[in-house]
mmCIF file of N, CA, C and O in Angstrom:
data_model
loop_
_atom_site.group_PDB
_atom_site.id
_atom_site.type_symbol
_atom_site.label_atom_id
_atom_site.label_comp_id
_atom_site.label_asym_id
_atom_site.label_seq_id
_atom_site.Cartn_x
_atom_site.Cartn_y
_atom_site.Cartn_z
ATOM 1 N N MET A 552 0.966 -1.203 0.229
ATOM 2 C CA MET A 552 -0.135 -0.159 0.070
ATOM 3 C C MET A 552 1.111 1.276 0.464
ATOM 4 O O MET A 552 1.278 1.500 0.800
ATOM 5 N N ASP A 553 1.290 2.146 -0.753
ATOM 6 C CA ASP A 553 1.415 3.490 -0.603
ATOM 7 C C ASP A 553 0.677 4.812 -0.527
ATOM 8 O O ASP A 553 -0.252 5.493 -0.692
ATOM 9 N N VAL A 554 0.458 4.508 0.959
ATOM 10 C CA VAL A 554 0.907 6.024 1.572
ATOM 11 C C VAL A 554 0.774 7.240 1.515
ATOM 12 O O VAL A 554 -0.578 7.406 1.096
ATOM 13 N N PRO A 555 2.076 7.397 1.464
ATOM 14 C CA PRO A 555 1.466 9.152 0.532
ATOM 15 C C PRO A 555 1.147 8.889 -0.727
ATOM 16 O O PRO A 555 0.476 10.478 -0.976
ATOM 17 N N LYS A 556 0.846 7.988 -2.251
ATOM 18 C CA LYS A 556 -0.124 8.325 -2.602
ATOM 19 C C LYS A 556 -1.482 8.940 -2.100
ATOM 20 O O LYS A 556 -2.038 9.051 -2.915
ATOM 21 N N ILE A 557 -2.438 7.868 -1.525
ATOM 22 C CA ILE A 557 -3.371 7.573 -1.280
ATOM 23 C C ILE A 557 -3.714 8.984 -0.193
ATOM 24 O O ILE A 557 -4.446 9.737 -0.885
ATOM 25 N N GLN A 558 -2.408 9.350 0.403
ATOM 26 C CA GLN A 558 -2.612 10.275 1.515
ATOM 27 C C GLN A 558 -3.061 11.991 0.349
ATOM 28 O O GLN A 558 -4.385 12.599 0.421
ATOM 29 N N ALA A 559 -1.594 12.032 -0.555
ATOM 30 C CA ALA A 559 -2.149 13.011 -1.820
ATOM 31 C C ALA A 559 -3.395 13.038 -2.622
ATOM 32 O O ALA A 559 -4.437 14.471 -2.970
ATOM 33 N N SER A 560 -4.120 11.952 -2.772
ATOM 34 C CA SER A 560 -5.315 11.257 -3.832
ATOM 35 C C SER A 560 -6.137 12.237 -2.797
ATOM 36 O O SER A 560 -7.125 13.139 -3.346
ATOM 37 N N LEU A 561 -5.781 11.943 -1.826
ATOM 38 C CA LEU A 561 -7.221 12.134 -1.186
ATOM 39 C C LEU A 561 -6.818 13.651 -0.373
ATOM 40 O O LEU A 561 -8.600 14.472 -0.640
ATOM 41 N N ARG A 562 -6.116 14.254 -1.280
ATOM 42 C CA ARG A 562 -6.054 15.820 -0.721
ATOM 43 C C ARG A 562 -6.587 16.968 -2.371
ATOM 44 O O ARG A 562 -7.675 17.923 -2.285
ATOM 45 N N LEU A 563 -6.131 16.336 -2.533
ATOM 46 C CA LEU A 563 -6.979 16.193 -4.177
ATOM 47 C C LEU A 563 -8.869 16.012 -4.467
ATOM 48 O O LEU A 563 -9.308 17.256 -4.507
ATOM 49 N N ILE A 564 -9.159 14.998 -3.850
ATOM 50 C CA ILE A 564 -10.804 14.990 -4.419
ATOM 51 C C ILE A 564 -11.040 16.216 -2.725
ATOM 52 O O ILE A 564 -12.136 16.553 -2.353
ATOM 53 N N ALA A 565 -10.593 16.202 -2.213
ATOM 54 C CA ALA A 565 -11.441 16.913 -0.400
ATOM 55 C C ALA A 565 -11.107 18.911 -1.150
ATOM 56 O O ALA A 565 -11.854 19.580 -1.212
ATOM 57 N N ARG A 566 -10.788 18.567 -2.073
ATOM 58 C CA ARG A 566 -9.470 20.563 -2.562
ATOM 59 C C ARG A 566 -11.511 19.880 -3.692
ATOM 60 O O ARG A 566 -11.741 20.870 -3.598
ATOM 61 N N GLY A 567 -10.817 19.675 -4.360
ATOM 62 C CA GLY A 567 -12.037 19.521 -4.934
ATOM 63 C C GLY A 567 -13.325 19.940 -4.504
ATOM 64 O O GLY A 567 -14.286 19.718 -5.655
ATOM 65 N N LEU A 568 -13.913 18.788 -3.528
ATOM 66 C CA LEU A 568 -14.824 18.757 -2.918
ATOM 67 C C LEU A 568 -15.321 20.095 -2.758
ATOM 68 O O LEU A 568 -16.072 20.147 -2.756
ATOM 69 N N GLU A 569 -14.556 21.067 -2.629
ATOM 70 C CA GLU A 569 -14.522 22.032 -1.306
ATOM 71 C C GLU A 569 -15.278 22.845 -2.903
ATOM 72 O O GLU A 569 -16.099 23.837 -2.942
ATOM 73 N N GLU A 570 -14.506 23.178 -3.820
ATOM 74 C CA GLU A 570 -14.448 23.980 -4.841
ATOM 75 C C GLU A 570 -15.845 23.720 -5.307
ATOM 76 O O GLU A 570 -16.773 24.850 -6.225
ATOM 77 N N LEU A 571 -16.301 22.125 -6.026
ATOM 78 C CA LEU A 571 -17.817 21.895 -6.034
ATOM 79 C C LEU A 571 -18.442 22.632 -5.058
ATOM 80 O O LEU A 571 -19.622 22.908 -5.861
ATOM 81 N N ALA A 572 -18.879 22.434 -4.183
ATOM 82 C CA ALA A 572 -19.210 23.208 -3.168
ATOM 83 C C ALA A 572 -19.583 24.381 -3.178
ATOM 84 O O ALA A 572 -20.603 25.177 -2.937
ATOM 85 N N ALA A 573 -18.480 24.893 -3.591
ATOM 86 C CA ALA A 573 -18.772 26.567 -3.279
ATOM 87 C C ALA A 573 -19.419 26.654 -4.543
ATOM 88 O O ALA A 573 -19.896 27.965 -4.721
ATOM 89 N N ALA A 574 -19.211 26.082 -6.211
ATOM 90 C CA ALA A 574 -19.985 26.903 -7.301
ATOM 91 C C ALA A 574 -21.151 26.064 -6.769
ATOM 92 O O ALA A 574 -21.818 27.279 -7.700
ATOM 93 N N LEU A 575 -22.081 25.438 -6.548
ATOM 94 C CA LEU A 575 -23.644 25.104 -6.578
ATOM 95 C C LEU A 575 -24.470 25.780 -5.071
ATOM 96 O O LEU A 575 -25.408 26.364 -5.466
ATOM 97 N N GLY A 576 -23.529 26.413 -4.302
ATOM 98 C CA GLY A 576 -24.036 27.389 -3.533
ATOM 99 C C GLY A 576 -23.469 29.065 -3.403
ATOM 100 O O GLY A 576 -22.683 29.715 -3.954
ATOM 101 N N GLU A 577 -24.286 29.563 -2.366
ATOM 102 C CA GLU A 577 -23.578 31.595 -2.044
ATOM 103 C C GLU A 577 -22.261 31.129 -1.668
ATOM 104 O O GLU A 577 -21.830 30.122 -1.622
ATOM 105 N N GLN A 578 -22.377 32.667 -1.642
ATOM 106 C CA GLN A 578 -20.735 31.876 -1.515
ATOM 107 C C GLN A 578 -20.376 32.166 0.169
ATOM 108 O O GLN A 578 -21.515 32.668 0.566
ATOM 109 N N GLU A 579 -19.777 32.076 0.769
ATOM 110 C CA GLU A 579 -19.819 31.636 1.627
ATOM 111 C C GLU A 579 -18.850 32.595 3.027
ATOM 112 O O GLU A 579 -17.746 33.230 2.994
ATOM 113 N N ALA A 580 -19.073 32.740 4.204
ATOM 114 C CA ALA A 580 -19.903 34.299 4.378
ATOM 115 C C ALA A 580 -18.434 34.994 4.898
ATOM 116 O O ALA A 580 -16.999 32.763 5.227
ATOM 117 N N GLY A 581 -17.609 35.254 4.898
ATOM 118 C CA GLY A 581 -16.555 35.987 5.346
ATOM 119 C C GLY A 581 -15.629 34.833 7.352
ATOM 120 O O GLY A 581 -16.733 34.480 7.957
ATOM 121 N N GLU A 582 -14.676 35.004 7.444
ATOM 122 C CA GLU A 582 -13.906 35.524 8.370
ATOM 123 C C GLU A 582 -14.904 35.646 10.101
ATOM 124 O O GLU A 582 -15.171 35.458 11.306
ATOM 125 N N ASP A 583 -15.072 37.412 9.725
ATOM 126 C CA ASP A 583 -15.804 38.115 10.806
ATOM 127 C C ASP A 583 -16.986 37.785 11.071
ATOM 128 O O ASP A 583 -17.507 37.655 12.277
ATOM 129 N N GLU A 584 -17.777 37.395 9.849
ATOM 130 C CA GLU A 584 -19.010 36.701 10.157
ATOM 131 C C GLU A 584 -19.184 35.624 10.015
ATOM 132 O O GLU A 584 -19.979 35.333 11.432
ATOM 133 N N ARG A 585 -18.592 34.425 10.053
ATOM 134 C CA ARG A 585 -18.824 33.615 10.840
ATOM 135 C C ARG A 585 -18.378 33.659 12.265
ATOM 136 O O ARG A 585 -19.067 32.840 13.146
ATOM 137 N N THR A 586 -16.987 34.446 13.305
ATOM 138 C CA THR A 586 -16.918 34.947 13.842
ATOM 139 C C THR A 586 -18.234 35.120 14.493
ATOM 140 O O THR A 586 -17.889 34.611 15.917
ATOM 141 N N ALA A 587 -19.488 36.195 14.523
ATOM 142 C CA ALA A 587 -19.434 37.232 15.171
ATOM 143 C C ALA A 587 -21.029 35.534 15.414
ATOM 144 O O ALA A 587 -21.290 35.338 16.005
ATOM 145 N N ARG A 588 -21.060 34.337 13.729
ATOM 146 C CA ARG A 588 -21.953 33.340 14.496
ATOM 147 C C ARG A 588 -21.569 33.008 15.769
ATOM 148 O O ARG A 588 -22.626 32.915 16.141
ATOM 149 N N VAL A 589 -20.563 32.897 15.721
ATOM 150 C CA VAL A 589 -20.303 31.514 16.958
ATOM 151 C C VAL A 589 -20.575 32.125 18.673
ATOM 152 O O VAL A 589 -20.932 31.770 18.588
ATOM 153 N N ILE A 590 -19.907 33.766 18.314
ATOM 154 C CA ILE A 590 -20.107 34.429 19.697
ATOM 155 C C ILE A 590 -21.932 34.180 19.832
ATOM 156 O O ILE A 590 -22.123 34.148 20.725
ATOM 157 N N GLN A 591 -22.965 34.923 18.937
ATOM 158 C CA GLN A 591 -24.136 35.158 18.613
ATOM 159 C C GLN A 591 -24.603 33.830 18.837
ATOM 160 O O GLN A 591 -25.683 33.882 20.334
ATOM 161 N N GLU A 592 -23.687 32.801 18.850
ATOM 162 C CA GLU A 592 -25.048 30.968 19.207
ATOM 163 C C GLU A 592 -24.359 31.282 20.439
ATOM 164 O O GLU A 592 -25.246 30.003 21.423
ATOM 165 N N TRP A 593 -23.064 31.110 20.790
ATOM 166 C CA TRP A 593 -22.614 31.241 22.596
ATOM 167 C C TRP A 593 -23.573 31.739 23.300
ATOM 168 O O TRP A 593 -22.822 30.993 24.083
ATOM 169 N N GLY A 594 -23.123 32.641 23.139
ATOM 170 C CA GLY A 594 -23.795 34.100 24.409
ATOM 171 C C GLY A 594 -22.918 33.474 25.156
ATOM 172 O O GLY A 594 -21.932 33.385 25.256
ATOM 173 N N ARG A 595 -23.345 33.624 26.550
ATOM 174 C CA ARG A 595 -22.655 33.301 27.608
ATOM 175 C C ARG A 595 -22.924 32.855 28.275
ATOM 176 O O ARG A 595 -22.604 32.059 29.507
ATOM 177 N N ARG A 596 -22.969 31.203 27.997
ATOM 178 C CA ARG A 596 -23.644 30.485 28.212
ATOM 179 C C ARG A 596 -22.398 29.591 28.954
ATOM 180 O O ARG A 596 -21.515 29.012 27.562
ATOM 181 N N GLY A 597 -21.883 27.960 29.635
ATOM 182 C CA GLY A 597 -20.567 27.716 29.109
ATOM 183 C C GLY A 597 -20.338 26.397 28.617
ATOM 184 O O GLY A 597 -21.907 25.552 28.204
ATOM 185 N N LEU A 598 -19.380 25.728 27.307
ATOM 186 C CA LEU A 598 -19.772 24.620 27.101
ATOM 187 C C LEU A 598 -18.768 23.721 26.885
ATOM 188 O O LEU A 598 -17.694 24.547 27.651
ATOM 189 N N THR A 599 -18.796 22.729 26.998
ATOM 190 C CA THR A 599 -17.821 21.507 27.862
ATOM 191 C C THR A 599 -16.329 21.747 25.975
ATOM 192 O O THR A 599 -17.580 22.041 24.726
ATOM 193 N N GLN A 600 -15.584 20.695 26.150
ATOM 194 C CA GLN A 600 -14.812 21.257 24.952
ATOM 195 C C GLN A 600 -15.588 20.488 24.042
ATOM 196 O O GLN A 600 -14.639 21.401 22.076
ATOM 197 N N LYS A 601 -15.995 19.322 23.914
ATOM 198 C CA LYS A 601 -16.517 18.510 22.881
ATOM 199 C C LYS A 601 -17.536 19.912 22.550
ATOM 200 O O LYS A 601 -17.351 19.661 21.424
ATOM 201 N N GLU A 602 -18.737 20.122 23.322
ATOM 202 C CA GLU A 602 -19.695 21.269 22.669
ATOM 203 C C GLU A 602 -18.993 22.577 22.327
ATOM 204 O O GLU A 602 -19.696 22.837 20.864
ATOM 205 N N ALA A 603 -18.176 23.067 22.720
ATOM 206 C CA ALA A 603 -17.418 24.385 22.458
ATOM 207 C C ALA A 603 -15.807 23.574 20.320
ATOM 208 O O ALA A 603 -16.702 24.948 19.698
ATOM 209 N N SER A 604 -16.344 22.619 20.214
ATOM 210 C CA SER A 604 -15.387 22.259 19.290
ATOM 211 C C SER A 604 -16.454 21.758 18.197
ATOM 212 O O SER A 604 -16.288 22.923 17.212
ATOM 213 N N ALA A 605 -17.339 21.371 18.078
ATOM 214 C CA ALA A 605 -18.939 21.643 17.232
ATOM 215 C C ALA A 605 -19.434 22.625 17.167
ATOM 216 O O ALA A 605 -19.959 22.680 15.649
ATOM 217 N N LEU A 606 -19.187 23.535 17.727
ATOM 218 C CA LEU A 606 -19.404 24.981 17.582
ATOM 219 C C LEU A 606 -18.806 25.865 16.787
ATOM 220 O O LEU A 606 -19.284 26.092 14.994
ATOM 221 N N PHE A 607 -17.664 25.878 16.371
ATOM 222 C CA PHE A 607 -16.713 25.927 15.740
ATOM 223 C C PHE A 607 -16.767 25.643 14.769
ATOM 224 O O PHE A 607 -16.512 25.523 13.365
ATOM 225 N N GLN A 608 -17.297 24.129 13.898
ATOM 226 C CA GLN A 608 -17.086 23.298 12.962
ATOM 227 C C GLN A 608 -18.769 23.459 12.891
ATOM 228 O O GLN A 608 -17.959 23.580 11.339
ATOM 229 N N ARG A 609 -18.717 23.720 13.414
ATOM 230 C CA ARG A 609 -21.237 23.763 12.105
ATOM 231 C C ARG A 609 -20.443 25.394 11.736
ATOM 232 O O ARG A 609 -21.282 25.485 10.874
ATOM 233 N N HIS A 610 -19.874 26.731 11.602
ATOM 234 C CA HIS A 610 -19.137 28.000 11.580
ATOM 235 C C HIS A 610 -17.942 27.530 10.627
ATOM 236 O O HIS A 610 -17.617 29.020 10.363
ATOM 237 N N GLY A 611 -18.104 26.439 10.501
ATOM 238 C CA GLY A 611 -16.325 26.015 9.396
ATOM 239 C C GLY A 611 -15.601 26.950 9.650
ATOM 240 O O GLY A 611 -14.093 27.446 8.543
ATOM 241 N N PHE A 612 -15.004 26.872 11.038
ATOM 242 C CA PHE A 612 -13.868 26.988 11.737
ATOM 243 C C PHE A 612 -13.786 25.029 12.240
ATOM 244 O O PHE A 612 -13.860 24.631 12.539
ATOM 245 N N ALA A 613 -12.035 25.566 12.436
ATOM 246 C CA ALA A 613 -11.508 23.936 12.665
ATOM 247 C C ALA A 613 -11.125 23.837 14.022
ATOM 248 O O ALA A 613 -11.684 24.927 15.084
ATOM 249 N N PRO A 614 -12.110 22.037 15.164
ATOM 250 C CA PRO A 614 -12.350 22.492 16.082
ATOM 251 C C PRO A 614 -11.629 22.451 17.525
ATOM 252 O O PRO A 614 -11.368 22.888 18.174
ATOM 253 N N GLN A 615 -9.927 22.952 16.764
ATOM 254 C CA GLN A 615 -9.016 23.682 17.645
ATOM 255 C C GLN A 615 -9.174 24.649 18.245
ATOM 256 O O GLN A 615 -8.529 25.280 19.062
ATOM 257 N N THR A 616 -10.279 25.451 16.951
ATOM 258 C CA THR A 616 -10.284 26.363 17.364
ATOM 259 C C THR A 616 -10.223 27.554 18.838
ATOM 260 O O THR A 616 -9.118 29.050 19.563
ATOM 261 N N THR A 617 -11.147 26.779 19.794
ATOM 262 C CA THR A 617 -10.510 26.810 20.860
ATOM 263 C C THR A 617 -9.511 27.428 21.917
ATOM 264 O O THR A 617 -9.553 28.105 22.710
ATOM 265 N N GLY A 618 -9.034 26.382 21.409
ATOM 266 C CA GLY A 618 -7.825 26.953 22.512
ATOM 267 C C GLY A 618 -7.048 27.236 21.685
ATOM 268 O O GLY A 618 -6.500 29.217 22.359
ATOM 269 N N GLY A 619 -7.037 28.658 20.020
ATOM 270 C CA GLY A 619 -6.745 29.771 19.575
ATOM 271 C C GLY A 619 -7.582 31.075 20.384
ATOM 272 O O GLY A 619 -6.006 31.829 20.654
ATOM 273 N N TRP A 620 -8.403 30.648 20.810
ATOM 274 C CA TRP A 620 -8.815 31.960 21.360
ATOM 275 C C TRP A 620 -9.621 32.046 23.161
ATOM 276 O O TRP A 620 -8.978 32.752 23.407
ATOM 277 N N THR A 621 -8.960 30.565 23.543
ATOM 278 C CA THR A 621 -7.782 31.047 24.990
ATOM 279 C C THR A 621 -7.417 31.599 25.176
ATOM 280 O O THR A 621 -6.583 32.267 26.201
ATOM 281 N N ARG A 622 -6.016 31.051 24.029
ATOM 282 C CA ARG A 622 -4.676 31.809 24.813
ATOM 283 C C ARG A 622 -5.378 34.143 23.775
ATOM 284 O O ARG A 622 -4.090 33.717 23.958
ATOM 285 N N GLY A 623 -6.286 33.621 22.929
ATOM 286 C CA GLY A 623 -6.222 34.917 22.298
ATOM 287 C C GLY A 623 -6.947 35.661 23.178
ATOM 288 O O GLY A 623 -7.355 37.210 23.224
ATOM 289 N N GLU A 624 -7.767 35.200 24.561
ATOM 290 C CA GLU A 624 -8.525 35.792 26.256
ATOM 291 C C GLU A 624 -9.659 35.977 25.040
ATOM 292 O O GLU A 624 -10.709 36.604 25.865
ATOM 293 N N TRP A 625 -10.116 35.310 24.236
ATOM 294 C CA TRP A 625 -11.659 34.874 23.621
ATOM 295 C C TRP A 625 -12.539 34.331 24.351
ATOM 296 O O TRP A 625 -13.705 34.366 24.727
ATOM 297 N N VAL A 626 -11.940 33.361 24.943
ATOM 298 C CA VAL A 626 -12.221 32.267 25.426
ATOM 299 C C VAL A 626 -11.430 32.312 26.944
ATOM 300 O O VAL A 626 -10.298 32.215 27.193
ATOM 301 N N GLU A 627 -12.077 31.753 28.044
ATOM 302 C CA GLU A 627 -11.837 31.421 29.383
ATOM 303 C C GLU A 627 -12.506 29.737 30.003
ATOM 304 O O GLU A 627 -13.470 29.588 30.141
ATOM 305 N N ILE A 628 -11.013 29.701 30.156
ATOM 306 C CA ILE A 628 -12.118 27.749 31.204
ATOM 307 C C ILE A 628 -12.401 28.199 32.685
ATOM 308 O O ILE A 628 -11.800 28.686 33.581
ATOM 309 N N GLY A 629 -13.872 28.413 33.321
ATOM 310 C CA GLY A 629 -13.792 28.970 34.256
ATOM 311 C C GLY A 629 -14.053 27.376 35.315
ATOM 312 O O GLY A 629 -12.757 26.911 34.731
ATOM 313 N N ASP A 630 -14.502 27.915 36.655
ATOM 314 C CA ASP A 630 -13.784 26.843 38.186
ATOM 315 C C ASP A 630 -15.049 25.376 37.195
ATOM 316 O O ASP A 630 -14.298 24.020 37.354
ATOM 317 N N ASP A 631 -16.225 25.325 36.608
ATOM 318 C CA ASP A 631 -16.509 24.252 35.949
ATOM 319 C C ASP A 631 -15.732 23.181 35.552
ATOM 320 O O ASP A 631 -16.396 21.837 34.772
ATOM 321 N N GLY A 632 -15.041 24.432 34.695
ATOM 322 C CA GLY A 632 -14.593 23.294 34.010
ATOM 323 C C GLY A 632 -14.808 23.864 31.617
ATOM 324 O O GLY A 632 -14.202 24.197 31.102
ATOM 325 N N LEU A 633 -16.124 24.763 32.313
ATOM 326 C CA LEU A 633 -16.672 25.150 30.467
ATOM 327 C C LEU A 633 -15.866 25.895 30.849
ATOM 328 O O LEU A 633 -14.887 26.959 31.000
ATOM 329 N N ARG A 634 -16.333 26.028 28.900
ATOM 330 C CA ARG A 634 -15.863 26.950 28.018
ATOM 331 C C ARG A 634 -16.543 27.876 28.447
ATOM 332 O O ARG A 634 -17.815 28.380 27.652
ATOM 333 N N TYR A 635 -16.393 29.575 28.910
ATOM 334 C CA TYR A 635 -17.298 31.304 28.383
ATOM 335 C C TYR A 635 -16.306 31.797 27.346
ATOM 336 O O TYR A 635 -15.034 31.750 27.417
ATOM 337 N N LEU A 636 -17.472 32.857 26.501
ATOM 338 C CA LEU A 636 -16.852 33.653 25.972
ATOM 339 C C LEU A 636 -16.720 35.067 26.851
ATOM 340 O O LEU A 636 -16.771 35.276 28.233
ATOM 341 N N THR A 637 -14.828 35.246 26.649
ATOM 342 C CA THR A 637 -14.719 36.913 27.596
ATOM 343 C C THR A 637 -15.962 37.561 27.676
ATOM 344 O O THR A 637 -16.065 38.122 25.741
ATOM 345 N N ALA A 638 -15.569 38.735 28.272
ATOM 346 C CA ALA A 638 -16.120 40.322 27.473
ATOM 347 C C ALA A 638 -15.196 40.163 26.089
ATOM 348 O O ALA A 638 -15.554 40.842 25.216
ATOM 349 N N ARG A 639 -14.020 39.982 26.126
ATOM 350 C CA ARG A 639 -13.783 40.724 24.659
ATOM 351 C C ARG A 639 -13.781 40.040 23.627
ATOM 352 O O ARG A 639 -14.360 40.443 22.973
ATOM 353 N N SER A 640 -14.729 38.163 23.870
ATOM 354 C CA SER A 640 -15.298 38.406 22.524
ATOM 355 C C SER A 640 -16.474 38.816 22.581
ATOM 356 O O SER A 640 -17.141 39.767 21.484
ATOM 357 N N HIS A 641 -17.455 39.357 23.601
ATOM 358 C CA HIS A 641 -18.623 40.021 23.387
ATOM 359 C C HIS A 641 -18.697 41.105 22.877
ATOM 360 O O HIS A 641 -19.344 41.702 22.587
ATOM 361 N N THR A 642 -17.643 42.097 23.510
ATOM 362 C CA THR A 642 -16.927 43.487 22.579
ATOM 363 C C THR A 642 -16.799 43.345 21.713
ATOM 364 O O THR A 642 -17.302 44.748 21.040
ATOM 365 N N TRP A 643 -16.768 42.576 21.035
ATOM 366 C CA TRP A 643 -16.075 43.240 19.526
ATOM 367 C C TRP A 643 -17.271 42.500 18.907
ATOM 368 O O TRP A 643 -17.633 43.298 17.827
ATOM 369 N N LEU A 644 -18.235 41.503 18.898
ATOM 370 C CA LEU A 644 -19.186 41.425 19.016
ATOM 371 C C LEU A 644 -20.467 42.936 18.401
ATOM 372 O O LEU A 644 -21.299 43.081 17.733
ATOM 373 N N GLU A 645 -20.516 43.534 19.896
ATOM 374 C CA GLU A 645 -21.331 44.322 20.024
ATOM 375 C C GLU A 645 -20.499 46.014 19.530
ATOM 376 O O GLU A 645 -22.182 45.960 18.446
ATOM 377 N N GLU A 646 -19.151 45.687 18.719
ATOM 378 C CA GLU A 646 -18.700 46.609 18.137
ATOM 379 C C GLU A 646 -18.685 46.358 16.437
ATOM 380 O O GLU A 646 -18.509 47.055 15.562
ATOM 381 N N ARG A 647 -18.876 45.642 16.692
ATOM 382 C CA ARG A 647 -18.745 45.041 15.203
ATOM 383 C C ARG A 647 -20.799 45.554 14.380
ATOM 384 O O ARG A 647 -20.692 45.641 13.279
ATOM 385 N N SER A 648 -21.814 45.627 15.624
ATOM 386 C CA SER A 648 -22.993 45.469 15.253
ATOM 387 C C SER A 648 -22.761 47.231 14.947
ATOM 388 O O SER A 648 -22.223 47.949 14.120
#
């Protein structure tokens, strides 16, 4: 089995599917719009790591985005182990409106 060749082929298929999806519908929302949608949907409730990752994925982000947002002080982990948006996130959304 030629693993590198299979990996390369899968990447080509994935790129082709992305192009096909773009051709079929509206243009995908930009990063700022998707960020706003994440913040709106998340609100002020706490999410588990799994829930936060799923939320980011629904809006076109990698599931690991939660970690980046935590390092950037957009998300904080509460004493209960849940992830919460910080004031920075909510302020960004308010200023965008």
